[in-house]
Amino acid sequence: MKTILSCEFKLECNRFLGERTTRSDFEKRICLFGEEAVRKHYIGAKVEIPSFLDVIDPLPDYEIRPLFDLNAQPGPPVAKEVYDLAVETMLSGIREVKEQAEKRGEDPGAAPAALLLALHGAMVAEGHEDAEGDFLETVRAAVGPDCPIFVTFDLHVNMTKKKAANATALFPIEFYPHTDFYENGLKAAHLLIDTLEGRVHPAMAIRELPLLFPTLPTGHESFLPFREKISRLNEVPGILTARFTHGFFAADVKEGGGATLVITDGDLPKAQVLADELAEEIYEKRRSFFRETLSPEDAVREAKRLLESGTHCPIVLAEVNDNPGSGSTMDVPSLLRVLIQENVPSMFSALYDPESVEKAYETGIDAEAEFELGGKFRPELTGGPVHARGKVLAFSDGEYRNEGPFLHGVIHRFGKAALIAVGNVQIILCSIRVQPADRAALHLFGLRPETCPVVAVKSAVHYRASYEPVAGKILEVETPGLGPIDPRALTYKNAPKTMYPLQGLDQ
Ligand SMILES: [Zn+2]
């Protein structure tokens, strides 16, 4: 029996947030140790760890052991003690497998047979700007140069030379919204087994671009030709995977731009040529990836116009910059203020505001109270809270599973949550930040967004997976959030000033 060790260790780091991501932040999402706990967590979910299990569990000659799972909401750099705990858990898992091999009289140098890891790729930890690069370097030293290390990444991986140098093969996902975690994980797991069995020989090339790529759906018209080209490349015999990764500019790191990656079966020069060609074609079109968004006032005006002219419900207003999925505070009330002022029949998903949640619970169902909604963080930019009289409609423990293709079946937690109505505006208030990208967030309160004129959602791109099938129209709204979709909105300490488009779009 050959043992493959696995783990998930994920945080998308937004360095423009203060403080650090601690163990208690991971506990709000996923903080699990031991194979049994990890396996139990993923029953019914379609993401990487279940994909690894689905491929390897049925194989008679292999076993896979997920050692731990640490996954937090995007936030500031990971606390040193959490990073060190992840490293130590991985290293002790490796030591244990080696000892077991030795006891059986086998070569401990050949154990574990491989590592199959699910990482994000845009993690910064205290003392580690390229956290996954350092993590991979440490585990590579522990398993030796011949042990295959296969890693799945997010599309927003900050591709670095260190990550590439310390892994055998990297598998970033392909799509944004991220609907292919499971399929991409299946591919990585199958190719790992093929590699262990000597059927393929991965040869990987990357090409980093001096391009801070904006937060852009892969289905956007500007990117569509490249999406189609990448899909075609993935079908070519001898090409094991081809990707363009976006990087995550809010991580503010030295290597954090877009990058191409090509893995061929044994042909490194060909992989490099293909990676270079794709990178150059994308860089050539760099200006086209940047787009305009609407002010809250213009967005609400346009939504009304669309509804009056017969566009069907709902008009979705996406607050793309106050996306907790990019580390923003989820409490910017700029759009909410306009919806309330105009008394637009609408649903608001969702506002992070633990104080207002408590106020709702004190007030009780069907009773009314004065609320100070959102705007607690950085009031100088957001205009502070919205003062409004609201009626409390419902309470919830805030736990739901995504129903659409993005993170399908994965548990999401609002924490203690309440639904209130201010006039025609129904607002979900939550006490844990989580990207409410799926309509399931509204279903939690019995709300049916399909029949509501306007639905506001704090999400940059992932909401499209759930809302595009039902939306009459989607409008992107510009509000002052800490997870901007345009890299020019931030002032960088570490990203090189020469990165496009920091000197302007015509650079
Ligand atoms: Zn991502």
Short mmCIF file of C-alpha atoms and ligand atoms in Angstrom, two decimals:
data_model
loop_
_atom_site.label_atom_id
_atom_site.label_comp_id
_atom_site.label_asym_id
_atom_site.label_seq_id
_atom_site.Cartn_x
_atom_site.Cartn_y
_atom_site.Cartn_z
CA MET A 1 0.00 0.00 0.00
CA LYS A 2 1.45 3.35 -1.06
CA THR A 3 0.54 6.35 1.06
CA ILE A 4 -0.26 9.77 -0.37
CA LEU A 5 -0.40 12.59 2.15
CA SER A 6 -2.75 15.49 1.70
CA CYS A 7 -3.97 18.68 3.35
CA GLU A 8 -5.83 21.87 2.62
CA PHE A 9 -4.18 25.12 3.75
CA LYS A 10 -5.80 28.25 2.38
CA LEU A 11 -5.97 31.95 2.96
CA GLU A 12 -6.20 34.67 0.34
CA CYS A 13 -4.25 37.49 1.94
CA ASN A 14 -5.33 41.12 1.69
CA ARG A 15 -2.41 43.07 3.12
CA PHE A 16 -4.39 46.30 3.21
CA LEU A 17 -6.33 45.03 6.21
CA GLY A 18 -4.86 45.55 9.63
CA GLU A 19 -3.89 42.88 12.14
CA ARG A 20 -3.42 39.17 11.45
CA THR A 21 -5.43 36.05 10.70
CA THR A 22 -5.40 33.95 13.87
CA ARG A 23 -6.47 30.44 14.72
CA SER A 24 -9.87 31.72 15.84
CA ASP A 25 -10.40 33.18 12.34
CA PHE A 26 -9.71 29.75 10.83
CA GLU A 27 -12.09 28.18 13.37
CA LYS A 28 -14.91 30.34 11.97
CA ARG A 29 -14.52 28.52 8.65
CA ILE A 30 -12.39 25.35 8.67
CA CYS A 31 -9.87 24.30 11.31
CA LEU A 32 -9.67 20.52 11.40
CA PHE A 33 -6.96 18.04 12.36
CA GLY A 34 -6.91 14.31 11.68
CA GLU A 35 -8.15 12.29 8.74
CA GLU A 36 -11.52 11.42 10.24
CA ALA A 37 -12.52 15.04 10.93
CA VAL A 38 -11.50 16.19 7.44
CA ARG A 39 -13.32 13.35 5.67
CA LYS A 40 -16.48 13.97 7.69
CA HIS A 41 -16.46 17.70 6.91
CA TYR A 42 -16.51 17.17 3.15
CA ILE A 43 -19.36 14.70 2.79
CA GLY A 44 -21.54 16.08 -0.01
CA ALA A 45 -19.14 18.88 -1.03
CA LYS A 46 -17.66 19.34 -4.50
CA VAL A 47 -14.22 20.83 -3.91
CA GLU A 48 -10.60 19.66 -3.94
CA ILE A 49 -10.26 17.32 -0.94
CA PRO A 50 -13.36 15.29 -1.92
CA SER A 51 -12.03 15.09 -5.50
CA PHE A 52 -8.74 13.65 -4.23
CA LEU A 53 -10.61 11.10 -2.11
CA ASP A 54 -12.92 10.15 -4.96
CA VAL A 55 -9.96 9.28 -7.21
CA ILE A 56 -7.65 7.58 -4.73
CA ASP A 57 -9.94 5.80 -2.25
CA PRO A 58 -11.10 3.17 -4.80
CA LEU A 59 -7.52 2.26 -5.83
CA PRO A 60 -6.36 -1.00 -4.20
CA ASP A 61 -2.66 -0.08 -4.13
CA TYR A 62 -2.95 3.46 -2.75
CA GLU A 63 -4.28 5.21 0.31
CA ILE A 64 -4.69 8.95 0.88
CA ARG A 65 -4.49 10.59 4.27
CA PRO A 66 -5.70 14.19 4.60
CA LEU A 67 -3.75 15.38 7.65
CA PHE A 68 -5.42 18.71 8.34
CA ASP A 69 -7.60 21.43 6.87
CA LEU A 70 -7.06 25.11 7.58
CA ASN A 71 -9.15 27.51 5.49
CA ALA A 72 -10.06 31.05 6.54
CA GLN A 73 -12.07 33.87 5.03
CA PRO A 74 -9.71 36.17 3.06
CA GLY A 75 -7.94 38.43 5.51
CA PRO A 76 -4.64 39.85 6.76
CA PRO A 77 -1.41 37.79 6.98
CA VAL A 78 -1.59 34.45 8.77
CA ALA A 79 -0.28 34.50 12.32
CA LYS A 80 3.12 32.84 12.69
CA GLU A 81 1.81 30.23 15.15
CA VAL A 82 -0.85 29.05 12.66
CA TYR A 83 1.64 28.83 9.78
CA ASP A 84 4.11 26.95 12.02
CA LEU A 85 1.34 24.59 13.17
CA ALA A 86 0.50 23.74 9.54
CA VAL A 87 4.16 23.07 8.72
CA GLU A 88 4.67 20.94 11.83
CA THR A 89 1.49 18.91 11.20
CA MET A 90 2.65 18.18 7.66
CA LEU A 91 6.18 17.27 8.78
CA SER A 92 4.97 15.00 11.57
CA GLY A 93 2.65 13.26 9.08
CA ILE A 94 5.66 12.67 6.81
CA ARG A 95 7.74 11.33 9.74
CA GLU A 96 4.96 8.99 10.77
CA VAL A 97 4.63 7.47 7.30
CA LYS A 98 8.41 6.97 7.13
CA GLU A 99 8.41 5.21 10.53
CA GLN A 100 5.56 2.95 9.47
CA ALA A 101 7.42 2.03 6.27
CA GLU A 102 10.54 1.23 8.27
CA LYS A 103 8.57 -1.03 10.62
CA ARG A 104 7.25 -2.95 7.64
CA GLY A 105 10.82 -3.39 6.42
CA GLU A 106 10.33 -1.02 3.48
CA ASP A 107 12.54 1.85 2.34
CA PRO A 108 11.53 4.90 4.41
CA GLY A 109 13.08 7.08 1.69
CA ALA A 110 10.26 6.06 -0.65
CA ALA A 111 7.53 7.06 1.81
CA PRO A 112 5.23 8.85 1.43
CA ALA A 113 4.65 7.92 -2.20
CA ALA A 114 3.51 11.47 -3.00
CA LEU A 115 1.96 14.66 -1.66
CA LEU A 116 -1.31 15.96 -3.07
CA LEU A 117 -2.07 19.37 -1.58
CA ALA A 118 -4.88 21.90 -1.89
CA LEU A 119 -3.43 25.39 -1.39
CA HIS A 120 -4.72 28.83 -2.31
CA GLY A 121 -1.52 30.45 -3.54
CA ALA A 122 -2.06 34.04 -2.34
CA MET A 123 -1.21 33.48 1.29
CA VAL A 124 1.14 35.79 3.16
CA ALA A 125 2.11 34.70 6.67
CA GLU A 126 4.08 36.57 9.29
CA GLY A 127 7.71 36.18 8.16
CA HIS A 128 6.68 34.53 4.85
CA GLU A 129 5.72 36.78 1.93
CA ASP A 130 5.36 33.73 -0.33
CA ALA A 131 3.82 31.48 2.32
CA GLU A 132 3.01 28.55 0.03
CA GLY A 133 6.43 28.83 -1.64
CA ASP A 134 8.12 28.52 1.76
CA PHE A 135 5.70 25.76 2.82
CA LEU A 136 6.51 23.76 -0.33
CA GLU A 137 10.25 24.34 0.11
CA THR A 138 10.06 22.93 3.64
CA VAL A 139 8.05 19.85 2.73
CA ARG A 140 10.19 19.25 -0.37
CA ALA A 141 13.25 19.12 1.89
CA ALA A 142 11.45 16.57 4.11
CA VAL A 143 10.32 14.21 1.33
CA GLY A 144 13.36 14.52 -0.93
CA PRO A 145 13.70 15.44 -4.61
CA ASP A 146 12.06 12.33 -6.09
CA CYS A 147 8.72 12.42 -4.30
CA PRO A 148 6.00 13.83 -6.56
CA ILE A 149 4.41 16.95 -5.04
CA PHE A 150 1.19 17.87 -6.82
CA VAL A 151 -0.62 21.02 -5.75
CA THR A 152 -3.97 22.51 -6.69
CA PHE A 153 -4.26 26.30 -6.49
CA ASP A 154 -6.88 28.99 -6.76
CA LEU A 155 -7.00 31.07 -9.97
CA HIS A 156 -5.74 33.95 -7.80
CA VAL A 157 -2.48 32.21 -6.95
CA ASN A 158 0.50 34.53 -6.87
CA MET A 159 2.66 32.38 -9.11
CA THR A 160 6.30 32.45 -8.01
CA LYS A 161 9.53 30.78 -9.00
CA LYS A 162 9.75 29.25 -5.53
CA LYS A 163 6.35 27.57 -5.80
CA ALA A 164 7.26 26.14 -9.21
CA ALA A 165 10.73 25.03 -8.12
CA ASN A 166 9.48 23.08 -5.12
CA ALA A 167 6.58 21.21 -6.68
CA THR A 168 6.39 18.60 -9.41
CA ALA A 169 3.18 19.92 -10.93
CA LEU A 170 0.88 22.83 -10.11
CA PHE A 171 -2.81 22.83 -10.98
CA PRO A 172 -4.50 26.20 -10.64
CA ILE A 173 -8.20 26.19 -11.41
CA GLU A 174 -9.30 27.58 -14.76
CA PHE A 175 -12.51 29.58 -14.20
CA TYR A 176 -13.78 32.66 -12.39
CA PRO A 177 -16.40 32.22 -10.87
CA HIS A 178 -14.50 29.29 -9.43
CA THR A 179 -16.77 26.46 -10.49
CA ASP A 180 -14.06 23.90 -11.24
CA PHE A 181 -12.39 23.15 -7.89
CA TYR A 182 -13.70 19.58 -8.02
CA GLU A 183 -12.94 18.84 -11.69
CA ASN A 184 -9.50 20.42 -11.40
CA GLY A 185 -8.83 18.31 -8.29
CA LEU A 186 -9.88 15.15 -10.17
CA LYS A 187 -7.45 16.03 -12.94
CA ALA A 188 -4.56 16.60 -10.53
CA ALA A 189 -5.28 13.35 -8.68
CA HIS A 190 -5.56 11.28 -11.87
CA LEU A 191 -2.33 12.75 -13.24
CA LEU A 192 -0.58 12.06 -9.95
CA ILE A 193 -1.50 8.38 -10.17
CA ASP A 194 -0.45 8.32 -13.85
CA THR A 195 2.88 9.85 -12.82
CA LEU A 196 3.40 7.35 -10.00
CA GLU A 197 2.63 4.52 -12.41
CA GLY A 198 5.09 5.90 -14.98
CA ARG A 199 2.44 6.62 -17.59
CA VAL A 200 3.17 10.38 -17.79
CA HIS A 201 6.14 12.60 -17.02
CA PRO A 202 5.01 16.16 -16.17
CA ALA A 203 7.24 18.95 -17.51
CA MET A 204 6.09 22.33 -16.19
CA ALA A 205 6.85 25.85 -17.40
CA ILE A 206 5.58 29.14 -16.04
CA ARG A 207 5.84 32.71 -17.31
CA GLU A 208 5.20 35.59 -14.94
CA LEU A 209 3.80 38.83 -16.35
CA PRO A 210 4.40 42.38 -15.04
CA LEU A 211 0.61 42.77 -14.92
CA LEU A 212 -1.60 43.37 -11.89
CA PHE A 213 -4.66 41.70 -13.32
CA PRO A 214 -8.04 43.21 -12.34
CA THR A 215 -10.81 41.18 -10.74
CA LEU A 216 -12.37 39.92 -13.96
CA PRO A 217 -14.69 37.01 -14.75
CA THR A 218 -13.12 34.57 -17.22
CA GLY A 219 -16.36 34.89 -19.21
CA HIS A 220 -15.92 38.67 -19.68
CA GLU A 221 -15.96 39.59 -23.37
CA SER A 222 -12.41 40.97 -23.16
CA PHE A 223 -11.06 37.63 -21.92
CA LEU A 224 -13.30 35.23 -23.82
CA PRO A 225 -10.86 34.61 -26.73
CA PHE A 226 -8.19 33.60 -24.21
CA ARG A 227 -10.58 31.44 -22.23
CA GLU A 228 -11.42 29.60 -25.44
CA LYS A 229 -7.76 29.28 -26.42
CA ILE A 230 -6.86 27.90 -22.97
CA SER A 231 -9.73 25.40 -23.16
CA ARG A 232 -8.48 24.24 -26.57
CA LEU A 233 -4.89 23.88 -25.30
CA ASN A 234 -6.14 21.63 -22.51
CA GLU A 235 -7.59 19.27 -25.11
CA VAL A 236 -4.34 18.89 -27.10
CA PRO A 237 -2.71 15.45 -26.68
CA GLY A 238 0.53 15.78 -24.75
CA ILE A 239 -0.57 18.95 -22.91
CA LEU A 240 -1.49 17.93 -19.37
CA THR A 241 -2.73 21.37 -18.31
CA ALA A 242 -2.64 25.01 -19.49
CA ARG A 243 -3.68 27.97 -17.39
CA PHE A 244 -3.59 31.74 -17.00
CA THR A 245 -3.53 32.67 -13.31
CA HIS A 246 -4.64 36.13 -12.19
CA GLY A 247 -2.59 36.65 -9.05
CA PHE A 248 -4.13 38.53 -6.13
CA PHE A 249 -3.02 42.16 -6.21
CA ALA A 250 -4.31 43.02 -2.71
CA ALA A 251 -1.69 40.63 -1.30
CA ASP A 252 0.84 43.36 -2.28
CA VAL A 253 3.78 41.03 -2.91
CA LYS A 254 6.86 41.21 -5.12
CA GLU A 255 5.66 38.35 -7.34
CA GLY A 256 1.91 38.79 -7.64
CA GLY A 257 1.00 39.40 -11.26
CA GLY A 258 -0.76 37.35 -13.87
CA ALA A 259 1.11 34.25 -15.07
CA THR A 260 0.79 31.45 -17.54
CA LEU A 261 1.49 27.82 -16.75
CA VAL A 262 1.77 24.89 -19.13
CA ILE A 263 2.53 21.27 -18.23
CA THR A 264 3.36 18.88 -21.04
CA ASP A 265 4.07 15.19 -21.00
CA GLY A 266 7.85 15.23 -20.91
CA ASP A 267 8.52 18.17 -23.27
CA LEU A 268 9.80 21.12 -21.26
CA PRO A 269 10.88 23.30 -24.23
CA LYS A 270 7.41 22.96 -25.73
CA ALA A 271 5.79 23.82 -22.38
CA GLN A 272 7.91 26.98 -22.16
CA VAL A 273 7.16 28.07 -25.73
CA LEU A 274 3.41 27.65 -25.16
CA ALA A 275 3.53 29.47 -21.81
CA ASP A 276 5.50 32.34 -23.37
CA GLU A 277 3.20 32.65 -26.39
CA LEU A 278 0.04 32.72 -24.29
CA ALA A 279 1.57 35.23 -21.85
CA GLU A 280 2.59 37.58 -24.66
CA GLU A 281 -0.83 37.46 -26.31
CA ILE A 282 -2.56 38.27 -23.03
CA TYR A 283 -0.14 41.08 -22.19
CA GLU A 284 -0.75 42.61 -25.60
CA LYS A 285 -4.45 43.00 -24.74
CA ARG A 286 -3.87 44.18 -21.15
CA ARG A 287 -5.71 47.49 -21.54
CA SER A 288 -8.95 45.77 -22.51
CA PHE A 289 -9.29 43.97 -19.15
CA PHE A 290 -10.01 47.18 -17.21
CA ARG A 291 -13.64 48.31 -16.99
CA GLU A 292 -15.91 51.01 -15.56
CA THR A 293 -18.49 50.54 -12.79
CA LEU A 294 -21.56 52.61 -11.79
CA SER A 295 -22.04 54.84 -8.74
CA PRO A 296 -24.81 53.61 -6.38
CA GLU A 297 -27.08 56.45 -7.55
CA ASP A 298 -26.54 55.67 -11.24
CA ALA A 299 -26.95 51.92 -10.63
CA VAL A 300 -30.30 52.36 -8.84
CA ARG A 301 -31.49 54.78 -11.54
CA GLU A 302 -30.48 52.30 -14.26
CA ALA A 303 -32.16 49.40 -12.42
CA LYS A 304 -35.44 51.36 -12.28
CA ARG A 305 -35.17 52.25 -15.95
CA LEU A 306 -34.56 48.63 -16.91
CA LEU A 307 -37.55 47.41 -14.87
CA GLU A 308 -39.80 50.09 -16.35
CA SER A 309 -38.71 49.12 -19.84
CA GLY A 310 -39.70 45.50 -19.25
CA THR A 311 -36.48 43.79 -18.16
CA HIS A 312 -37.44 40.89 -15.93
CA CYS A 313 -36.67 40.54 -12.21
CA PRO A 314 -34.28 40.62 -10.55
CA ILE A 315 -31.87 43.37 -11.50
CA VAL A 316 -28.74 42.34 -9.61
CA LEU A 317 -26.60 45.13 -8.18
CA ALA A 318 -23.19 43.69 -7.35
CA GLU A 319 -21.15 45.64 -4.83
CA VAL A 320 -17.92 44.42 -6.32
CA ASN A 321 -15.45 46.30 -4.11
CA ASP A 322 -16.97 45.46 -0.71
CA ASN A 323 -16.56 41.76 -1.27
CA PRO A 324 -15.65 39.85 1.89
CA GLY A 325 -14.29 37.23 -0.50
CA SER A 326 -11.46 39.68 -1.27
CA GLY A 327 -11.06 40.64 2.38
CA SER A 328 -13.31 43.69 2.46
CA THR A 329 -15.28 44.67 5.55
CA MET A 330 -18.72 43.82 4.13
CA ASP A 331 -20.14 46.77 6.03
CA VAL A 332 -19.96 49.55 3.41
CA PRO A 333 -23.48 51.04 3.42
CA SER A 334 -23.20 53.28 0.33
CA LEU A 335 -25.54 51.27 -1.90
CA LEU A 336 -27.84 50.38 1.01
CA ARG A 337 -28.23 54.10 1.76
CA VAL A 338 -29.51 54.80 -1.76
CA LEU A 339 -31.86 51.77 -1.77
CA ILE A 340 -33.37 52.96 1.53
CA GLN A 341 -33.62 56.61 0.42
CA GLU A 342 -35.40 55.56 -2.77
CA ASN A 343 -37.39 52.83 -0.95
CA VAL A 344 -36.60 50.36 -3.76
CA PRO A 345 -38.33 46.95 -3.39
CA SER A 346 -35.16 44.97 -2.85
CA MET A 347 -33.19 42.32 -0.97
CA PHE A 348 -29.76 43.11 0.45
CA SER A 349 -27.32 40.20 0.78
CA ALA A 350 -25.74 40.95 3.18
CA LEU A 351 -24.39 43.45 5.72
CA TYR A 352 -21.75 42.54 8.33
CA ASP A 353 -22.95 44.28 11.46
CA PRO A 354 -22.83 42.28 14.72
CA GLU A 355 -24.10 45.28 16.73
CA SER A 356 -27.24 45.54 14.62
CA VAL A 357 -27.73 41.77 14.86
CA GLU A 358 -27.74 42.09 18.65
CA LYS A 359 -30.13 45.03 18.41
CA ALA A 360 -32.50 42.93 16.29
CA TYR A 361 -32.45 40.09 18.83
CA GLU A 362 -33.14 42.53 21.68
CA THR A 363 -36.00 44.05 19.68
CA GLY A 364 -37.74 40.76 18.82
CA ILE A 365 -39.70 39.49 15.83
CA ASP A 366 -42.30 41.87 14.36
CA ALA A 367 -41.11 44.74 16.56
CA GLU A 368 -39.42 47.90 15.31
CA ALA A 369 -36.25 49.71 16.39
CA GLU A 370 -33.84 52.42 15.28
CA PHE A 371 -30.75 50.89 13.62
CA GLU A 372 -27.32 52.26 12.76
CA LEU A 373 -26.57 50.07 9.75
CA GLY A 374 -22.99 49.29 8.65
CA GLY A 375 -20.36 51.98 8.16
CA LYS A 376 -18.58 51.12 11.42
CA PHE A 377 -15.22 50.65 9.67
CA ARG A 378 -13.62 53.62 7.89
CA PRO A 379 -16.63 55.97 8.27
CA GLU A 380 -14.53 58.73 6.70
CA LEU A 381 -14.83 56.93 3.34
CA THR A 382 -18.29 55.41 3.62
CA GLY A 383 -20.18 58.29 5.25
CA GLY A 384 -20.72 56.23 8.43
CA PRO A 385 -23.76 54.15 9.33
CA VAL A 386 -27.18 54.53 7.75
CA HIS A 387 -29.71 55.57 10.36
CA ALA A 388 -33.03 53.83 9.73
CA ARG A 389 -36.12 52.50 11.51
CA GLY A 390 -36.42 48.80 10.78
CA LYS A 391 -38.81 45.97 11.53
CA VAL A 392 -37.34 42.63 12.59
CA LEU A 393 -38.61 39.82 10.37
CA ALA A 394 -36.59 36.69 11.19
CA PHE A 395 -33.60 35.20 13.00
CA SER A 396 -31.19 32.46 11.92
CA ASP A 397 -28.11 30.60 13.11
CA GLY A 398 -26.70 31.70 9.76
CA GLU A 399 -25.57 28.32 8.41
CA TYR A 400 -26.30 27.32 4.84
CA ARG A 401 -24.82 25.30 1.98
CA ASN A 402 -24.21 26.77 -1.46
CA GLU A 403 -26.67 25.40 -4.00
CA GLY A 404 -25.11 26.69 -7.25
CA PRO A 405 -21.96 25.55 -9.05
CA PHE A 406 -19.62 27.74 -6.96
CA LEU A 407 -18.50 25.81 -3.84
CA HIS A 408 -21.50 23.55 -4.30
CA GLY A 409 -22.57 21.90 -1.07
CA VAL A 410 -19.96 23.73 1.02
CA ILE A 411 -21.14 25.05 4.40
CA HIS A 412 -21.18 28.85 4.75
CA ARG A 413 -21.66 30.65 8.04
CA PHE A 414 -23.10 34.12 8.68
CA GLY A 415 -22.93 33.45 12.42
CA LYS A 416 -25.83 34.85 14.40
CA ALA A 417 -27.97 36.55 11.76
CA ALA A 418 -31.20 38.49 11.38
CA LEU A 419 -33.46 39.71 8.61
CA ILE A 420 -34.92 43.19 8.96
CA ALA A 421 -37.03 45.39 6.68
CA VAL A 422 -36.55 49.12 6.24
CA GLY A 423 -39.52 50.10 4.13
CA ASN A 424 -39.30 47.99 0.99
CA VAL A 425 -35.67 46.99 1.59
CA GLN A 426 -35.12 43.59 3.22
CA ILE A 427 -31.64 43.34 4.72
CA ILE A 428 -29.71 40.32 5.98
CA LEU A 429 -27.52 41.27 8.95
CA CYS A 430 -24.69 38.90 9.86
CA SER A 431 -21.96 38.58 12.47
CA ILE A 432 -19.38 36.55 10.50
CA ARG A 433 -18.01 37.82 7.19
CA VAL A 434 -18.66 35.41 4.34
CA GLN A 435 -19.13 36.06 0.65
CA PRO A 436 -22.90 35.70 0.10
CA ALA A 437 -22.36 34.74 -3.53
CA ASP A 438 -25.03 32.06 -3.69
CA ARG A 439 -28.80 32.57 -3.69
CA ALA A 440 -28.83 30.05 -0.82
CA ALA A 441 -27.93 32.99 1.47
CA LEU A 442 -31.39 34.44 0.75
CA HIS A 443 -33.12 31.06 0.79
CA LEU A 444 -31.86 30.73 4.38
CA PHE A 445 -34.46 33.35 5.31
CA GLY A 446 -37.13 32.01 2.97
CA LEU A 447 -36.51 34.84 0.49
CA ARG A 448 -36.95 34.21 -3.24
CA PRO A 449 -34.68 36.60 -5.14
CA GLU A 450 -36.13 35.40 -8.46
CA THR A 451 -39.30 37.42 -7.79
CA CYS A 452 -37.75 40.56 -6.31
CA PRO A 453 -37.20 43.67 -8.50
CA VAL A 454 -33.69 44.39 -7.17
CA VAL A 455 -31.19 42.18 -5.36
CA ALA A 456 -27.96 43.64 -3.99
CA VAL A 457 -25.08 41.27 -3.35
CA LYS A 458 -21.63 41.91 -1.87
CA SER A 459 -19.51 39.86 -4.24
CA ALA A 460 -17.08 40.64 -7.05
CA VAL A 461 -17.53 37.75 -9.48
CA HIS A 462 -18.57 34.47 -7.81
CA TYR A 463 -22.22 35.58 -7.49
CA ARG A 464 -22.48 35.23 -11.27
CA ALA A 465 -22.48 31.43 -10.97
CA SER A 466 -25.71 31.59 -8.96
CA TYR A 467 -27.37 34.77 -10.26
CA GLU A 468 -26.65 34.83 -14.01
CA PRO A 469 -29.24 32.10 -14.69
CA VAL A 470 -32.02 34.18 -13.06
CA ALA A 471 -30.97 37.84 -13.39
CA GLY A 472 -32.73 40.16 -15.84
CA LYS A 473 -29.55 42.22 -15.83
CA ILE A 474 -26.40 42.51 -13.71
CA LEU A 475 -24.92 45.93 -12.87
CA GLU A 476 -21.55 46.39 -11.16
CA VAL A 477 -21.62 49.07 -8.47
CA GLU A 478 -18.67 51.17 -7.31
CA THR A 479 -18.52 51.62 -3.52
CA PRO A 480 -15.48 52.30 -1.31
CA GLY A 481 -14.63 48.75 -0.22
CA LEU A 482 -11.27 47.31 0.76
CA GLY A 483 -11.39 44.60 -1.90
CA PRO A 484 -11.34 46.74 -5.06
CA ILE A 485 -11.61 45.08 -8.45
CA ASP A 486 -9.13 47.53 -9.98
CA PRO A 487 -5.52 47.35 -8.77
CA ARG A 488 -5.10 51.12 -9.28
CA ALA A 489 -7.32 51.71 -6.23
CA LEU A 490 -4.53 50.64 -3.85
CA THR A 491 -1.15 52.10 -2.89
CA TYR A 492 1.46 49.36 -2.78
CA LYS A 493 4.46 48.87 -0.52
CA ASN A 494 5.86 45.72 -2.10
CA ALA A 495 4.49 45.26 -5.61
CA PRO A 496 6.99 46.74 -8.11
CA LYS A 497 5.96 50.18 -9.38
CA THR A 498 6.67 48.96 -12.90
CA MET A 499 3.70 46.58 -12.82
CA TYR A 500 0.98 47.45 -15.33
CA PRO A 501 -1.21 49.53 -14.92
CA LEU A 502 0.31 51.42 -11.97
CA GLN A 503 1.74 54.04 -14.34
CA GLY A 504 -1.56 54.38 -16.21
CA LEU A 505 -3.55 52.36 -18.72
CA ASP A 506 -1.50 53.69 -21.65
CA GLN A 507 1.76 52.49 -20.11
ZN ZN B 1 -10.00 33.15 -6.27
#
